[in-house]
Amino acid sequence: MKYQDFYNESIKKPEDFWKKQAQNLAWYKEPQNILSKKDDGYHQWFEDGKLNLSYLCIDKHIEDGFGGQNAIIYDSPVTNSKEIITYNRLHKEVSKLAGALKEIGLKKGDTAIIYMPMIPQAVYAMLACVRIGVIHSVVFGGFAPNELAIRIDDCKPKVILTASSGIEIDRILPYKPFVDEAIKLAEHKPSSVILYQRHLGADTPGKPYDIDYVKAVSTATPVEAIELESTHPSYILYTSGTTGKPKGIIRDTGGYATALKFSMKYIYGVDPGDVFWAASDVGWVVGHSYIVYGPLLNRNTSILFEGKPVRTPNSSTFWRIIEEYRVKVMFTAPTAIRAIKKEDPEGKFLKDYDLSKLKYQFLAGERCDISTLKWTEEKLKVPVIDHWWQTESGWPMLANMVGVELAKVKPGSATFPVCGYDIQILSDDGAIVEPGTEGFVAVKLPLPPGNLLNIWGNPERFFAGYLERFPGYYFSGDGGYKDKDGYVYITGRVDDVINVAGHRLSTAEMEEVVASHPSIAECAVIGIQDDLKGQIPLALAVTKSGNEIAESVIQEEVVQSIRKKIGAVASLRQVIIIERLPKTRSGKILRKLLRSIADQEEYKIPSTIDDSLIIDEIIHKLKTHKIGKH
Ligand code: COA
Ligand code: AMP
């Protein structure tokens, strides 16, 4: 099949195209109303269809005779353990946990937070929720109690599912005390916490609201999946925006299932029964779509990896897993490859492993630099596919659709729009720009199935943030350009969102924390280039007049307060104290100028800055602290 024909079909006749794709799922009630508009004017897919994600990911395969197939392979070098979970076993675990949730009073439409490390119970929890129509919100373990509290207050969960601890290579991380602290900080109080004890040595005293996971599951009556409307929210996933408050992206059920099933075949090129590995975390959208729902919907075997690409025990872990489980398609972030490359630049470890089953290596989550792409191609000897998407889309928007037709890889480009995405590059005033001209990356409405339904509890922000900037389009927040052959290149965010080791973070949120330090008058947090993590945050702060606290003390306190209020994942380690921040006449901080200075890119000092000594001081500080490229 030709990509261009398939793509054109999806754009010209979206309803016919997606109706056909939806038929690949076992609906309880097949949709007749394919594309409609809600009262607010926004599109929805398959409005009158009924289905259940948990049924499609588990029960359907058992009914088809594949109960004995491996559904999940849990590999945890950090705890030295491995576990194989068949579809039959997954059914038992999920239907019993769903029963336990039901017994404590959870019902369709309630919300539950899942704050768990990369263990099978996290996957069981997600599937148990969707089995009974409970809307889950998984919170990444690297976020601090304060961030968890913000999410508790926003989605008001009846229950939190957690584990006693996580483990970061060799450090035990106490998850449960974080949950207790978050509940203390939050105004909304969940009625119970279902606690999975890992017995890793970080056990803490119980609380009255605790329910032991194992006990609850062992006595529960298993429950069947219930019929859900296609538009029923399957989950809320918080992501960083341009303000201090994260946005709860709402995902539907039927559109999501249709899109994921489609993507496994046509984007990733995997057939049912194949082994698929997304080395991410269930706390991110990649984990939702390509560790849990996508591969399980497609009856693949999905690898659940608890570890890091390096130091587990060395940088050969990825290759070991590919060989050991005969992985056909792998997905990770470029930063993980850069970490491996740093430890083993020659790729010596690769010689010890048989990677012959690997067919494609996919990369996403951040911009893929050309040297990482080249290194990966050279070492793995398979096509390396950079593809682009975001939490809001839930599945790829730009990709080389290898399941349709493998296009020539052009380094730096995430290739072509995926079926259903009419991607255009727009100028500031909304006109489509010429090939080669950089602009704002937008998608003409309607978005294909699987994309966000709304923002939880904040429809105004949804319309203002995504739909009003360019009427008739969804605005992605990224900048980019198309070349004359139609390849799309993403150049980076055009807002204050940064991407640190494939993790999306808000500089505005960090600024709120930095500015709350008693000695700081004002500040700017910018993302600067980093060889390993792609970007890292840098805080530039001005102290209050009369401040007598030493710079080094303030710097350390700021670093610690970011860890405490946002979490270690923010990776803010560099703070410089300066006399003044460069601003426009109207008082806006010139963040772009600061970024260019830190990254040693070309910049022009605007005439609005009357005193160029500000810039000299910043450069001097960057040099003194050896920050960025200085
Ligand atoms: N729970 C608790 N803490 C976590 C965590 C989790 N799930 N994940 C990360 N952290 C902590 C880390 O321990 C680290 O803490 P520290 O500052 O005390 O050392 C901090 O958050 C930053 O973590 P990270 O950005 O992951 O840096 P790292 O130096 O530990 O590892 C990489 C660097 C590149 C190896 C790692 O980021 C990686 O493998 N990235 C892959 C990217 C990825 O999966 N992206 C998801 C989207 S596809
Ligand atoms: P997240 O919502 O956490 O998945 O982050 C999405 C953002 O990451 C996008 O808006 C981009 O800025 C960036 N991103 C993801 N994939 C790519 C890619 N392949 N190339 C460039 N940027 C990417």
Short mmCIF file of C-alpha atoms and ligand atoms in Angstrom, two decimals, residues 238-240 284-286 334 363-368 385-393 397-398 412-414 474 476-479 489-495 497-499 502-505, ligand 2:
data_model
loop_
_atom_site.label_atom_id
_atom_site.label_comp_id
_atom_site.label_asym_id
_atom_site.label_seq_id
_atom_site.Cartn_x
_atom_site.Cartn_y
_atom_site.Cartn_z
CA TYR A 238 -1.74 15.68 33.77
CA THR A 239 0.79 17.49 31.66
CA SER A 240 2.69 20.73 31.94
CA TRP A 284 3.72 9.39 30.92
CA VAL A 285 1.51 9.17 27.86
CA VAL A 286 3.98 6.80 26.18
CA PRO A 334 16.69 9.83 22.40
CA LEU A 363 12.33 7.36 19.13
CA ALA A 364 10.15 10.16 20.51
CA GLY A 365 9.50 12.39 23.48
CA GLU A 366 11.95 15.11 22.51
CA ARG A 367 13.83 16.36 19.48
CA CYS A 368 16.10 13.67 18.09
CA ILE A 385 12.20 6.14 13.27
CA ASP A 386 11.82 9.52 14.92
CA HIS A 387 8.14 10.24 15.47
CA TRP A 388 6.35 13.16 17.05
CA TRP A 389 3.37 13.39 19.34
CA GLN A 390 2.27 14.62 22.74
CA THR A 391 0.12 13.87 25.76
CA GLU A 392 -2.79 15.65 24.14
CA SER A 393 -2.78 13.52 20.99
CA MET A 397 0.92 12.72 14.78
CA LEU A 398 4.03 12.57 12.62
CA GLY A 412 16.03 15.73 11.81
CA SER A 413 12.54 15.04 10.48
CA ALA A 414 9.77 12.97 12.08
CA TYR A 474 -5.63 22.56 17.00
CA SER A 476 0.29 21.90 19.24
CA GLY A 477 2.55 24.37 21.03
CA ASP A 478 5.47 23.30 18.83
CA GLY A 479 7.26 25.13 16.06
CA TYR A 489 10.72 19.00 11.06
CA ILE A 490 9.83 19.90 14.65
CA THR A 491 12.12 22.60 15.97
CA GLY A 492 10.85 22.83 19.55
CA ARG A 493 8.25 24.39 21.80
CA VAL A 494 7.22 27.94 21.13
CA ASP A 495 5.97 28.38 24.69
CA VAL A 497 7.33 24.30 28.24
CA ILE A 498 10.67 22.49 28.31
CA ASN A 499 11.65 18.91 27.75
CA GLY A 502 11.99 13.29 27.57
CA HIS A 503 9.97 14.67 30.49
CA ARG A 504 7.75 17.65 29.78
CA LEU A 505 8.00 20.38 32.41
P1 AMP B 2 4.65 14.97 26.13
O1 AMP B 2 3.31 15.58 26.12
O2 AMP B 2 5.23 14.84 27.49
O3 AMP B 2 4.69 13.70 25.36
O4 AMP B 2 5.60 15.99 25.37
C1 AMP B 2 5.27 16.39 24.07
C2 AMP B 2 6.25 17.37 23.55
O5 AMP B 2 7.54 16.74 23.42
C3 AMP B 2 5.91 17.83 22.17
O6 AMP B 2 4.99 18.91 22.16
C4 AMP B 2 7.28 18.22 21.63
O7 AMP B 2 7.65 19.49 22.07
C5 AMP B 2 8.19 17.19 22.26
N1 AMP B 2 8.40 16.05 21.35
C6 AMP B 2 7.87 14.83 21.43
N2 AMP B 2 8.32 14.04 20.44
C7 AMP B 2 9.15 14.79 19.69
C8 AMP B 2 9.93 14.57 18.51
N3 AMP B 2 9.96 13.38 17.92
N4 AMP B 2 10.65 15.59 18.01
C9 AMP B 2 10.64 16.81 18.61
N5 AMP B 2 9.94 17.08 19.73
C10 AMP B 2 9.21 16.09 20.27
#
